[in-house]
Amino acid sequence: MRLAAFILLLIVISSFNQPAEPMPGVPLEIAQDRAARISNLRYQLHFAIPPATAEPVSGRAVVRFDLKDASRPLVFDFGGPADALQRVTIGDRVSAARWVNEHIVIPASELKAGANEVTIEFRSSDGPLNRNAEFMYALFVPARARQAFPCFDQPDLKARYTVSLSVPAGWEALSNGAETARKGNLISFAETKPISTYLFTFAAGKFKVETAERGKRRFRMLHRETDAEKVARNREAIFDLHVGALDWLEKYTGIEYPFGKFDFLAVPAFQFGGMEHPGSIYYRASALLLDTSATQDDKLGRASLIAHETAHMWFGDLVTMRWFNDVWTKEVFANFMAAKIVSPAFPEINHDLRFLLAHYPTAYGVDRTAGSNAIRQELANLNEAGSLYGAIIYQKAPIVMRQLETIVGADAFRDGLREYLKAHEFANATWPDLIAALDPRTPEDLEAWSHAWVEQPRRPEITTELNVTDGRVERLALTQHDPVAGRGLVWSQRLKVALGYASETRLLDVALNGPSIEVIAARGLPAPSFVLPTGGGVGYGAFALDAASQSWLLAHLPDIPDPLTRGAATITLWESMLDRRVTADAMAELLVRSVAVERDEQNVQRMLNYLERAYWKFMGTRARATFAPRLEQVLRAGLTAASTSSLKSAWFSGLRDMAVTPATLQFLERVWRKEEAVPGLVLAEPDDIQLAQALAVRGVTGSDTILAEQIARTQNPDRKAQMEFVRPALSADEKTRDAFFATLKDAKNRRRETWVLEAVAYLHHPLRAAAAEKYIRPSLELVHEIQRTGDIFFPKRWADAMLSGHSTTTAAQIVRNFIEALPKDYPPRLRLVVLSSADDLFRAAR
Ligand SMILES: [Zn+2]
């Protein structure tokens, strides 16, 4: 701790003696004070969940703990509506506790050194409880437990929880502990191991239960899927993926699964992909229960998601970050381990290509922008923790971690992790704790490395210089440059520089550890057709290729025999387009030519994704109109020629999302009406819904009837409700859309975040963008409130969905005006969120 911070802390602590009020949220100083004083913490909780969602959930918390210093008041966290706090008792006496600024302050006179017991009766705020007519689930990450019950809402006060729930008749329930008793509608659960508040959860509802035994393990899957055939088709794979992940992690970490029972819940329209509550993981139902039209990408995505959440049982749940500034450490390990776990289950997949495509484009999506952030950030109050999450944590950090593993060596890296997990099990650790475990295992200076990659934002700009004389390489050099003025950062990294020849691609190992280096191994080699510093899918940065390599790749990309090199070159050229070294038309032209002959499904997916963005965002209306017939022809041909249903599905989605010509729209409508089939592709209910919505947003004749018919056709009640919610956003009538947009200003109408995001993307669809410009300013103004009322990913996803369809200078100007007019006290991280979401728009509007 630095001296200034220490003095500040002393001032804050000493101010507790005065009647000064604690600030709202969970300020770091309060958390540090409590962590130093409280131990041996236990919560005994009861929640009564009434059937009517209009009635509040009420409860009782008995909180037991040992206290070190009883001379000062103690602060609980508890936010909620005005009548949320009912009664506080200590022993058999009613406490004189005050409820102020989302805290319950227990006076020092009622506390004692040693064992204390505080009983609080309360009403929960609905915010984190996700209540629906037939089910509810608690989601407390990062610091929302305090809205549901009084607690010390910080990750480093781990506690044992004992829970009981009164639920409506006929409901199932689950929590972190195993169910121990059921008396009428009262369900009780066993005491948990020590876990953080953000990992504590409970859920209840009309759920179906699937069980499975696999050796020593027993699993339960709870869900609400109405399509029994779909459940039957998926269930064995889902259980097997969990077994595979658990076995792998036990072996890698040398530590048995730490939390006893293992349940998971498939939540309809869950706001995240998954959430790693120990013993009770939540998943988005559609990510787990796949349709027959699922692509290879969907299957890989499911395996990765299951591996990610399972890895969290060790990385995050067993050993937890001390404070949310290190939340990235748990996310990076979950993603990093997931990549290792998934590989053996998909031997047919090129996993280096998979790692490249799953991480680099998304990480660049933020790190290239003025809105980028460092992997490790400061965090003064947990009420801002949500804004730490994003691509830098989920995608850049695993790239950086892979670099670290390369530097340290895979075995030494694993040994260091084992030591780190063992040393901090059922407790907390920081990033410096991990670096301390790894540093002795390598001669390299990990602190300097960590400074550039972890503590600072943005990526290096790396330029290739190639001199050829008499058909041989005279000099090949790489120079890096810091895009941030005045910082002069040097990122050291290992590269595999690819040199392309007619019959092979040669990879040269290069340590780029200074501002500029020469690739000595290239001297005297025959002149290559191209040099690609991102060969092997390793190098991270904005790469400016030498002119000859760039033109060769723009002309001959499909000729490269190796799929990983093709993938790496595609990403590098796309980034070059964004940096204006390649034109959008040339890029679209290359993509449409390449995807037509691409043999690797992962590359097909990536190319279709880029093509869609180039088409809607960067080409301009006139070029798009000229390009459309040829594009659709290539997409139809790809759909026909695709050899697997997975690949067909990828092509079909591309066609559905890019189609504009009447002929193709008529084809899609016939498919939706089941008058025409796509041989080899079975469309499930969610596909039909997407197709109906795609037709509606394009304003085909009778689109209102199509939507109405699709709603009537839809069997699953959750999907039907979502579609009814989204429907006005698809209306051809601008007034209906305006009225719908106006409803989103009320937080109540934004509760189902997945629904809202889908609707917002349709409101701002490129074909409706002109009419939607008027929503941009008010939507930006909502971002701050959304951070307060929504879950962690919502502000960024809201901004992304809202700006996704826009590409004009007027739209860009609206965003710039908004940013320039921001008040000084506007949360700086939210400003970055807006800047990064607007990056494509700013570039498109140049
Ligand atoms: Zn995670």
Coordinates of C-alpha atoms in Angstrom, one line a residue, residues 112 173 283 393 401 413 507 521 554 608 617 657 770 816:
K112 CA -18.5 -7.1 21.2
A173 CA -35.7 -25.0 -6.1
Y283 CA -26.6 -21.1 -18.3
I393 CA -10.9 -9.2 -19.8
M401 CA -1.9 -15.4 -20.5
F413 CA 3.2 -22.6 -15.5
L507 CA 7.4 -20.0 -39.7
A521 CA 16.8 -16.0 -39.7
L554 CA -5.4 -9.1 -51.4
L608 CA -19.2 -14.3 -43.4
K617 CA -21.3 -0.7 -42.3
D657 CA -28.8 -11.5 -42.5
A770 CA -32.1 6.9 -40.9
R816 CA -19.3 13.0 -30.6

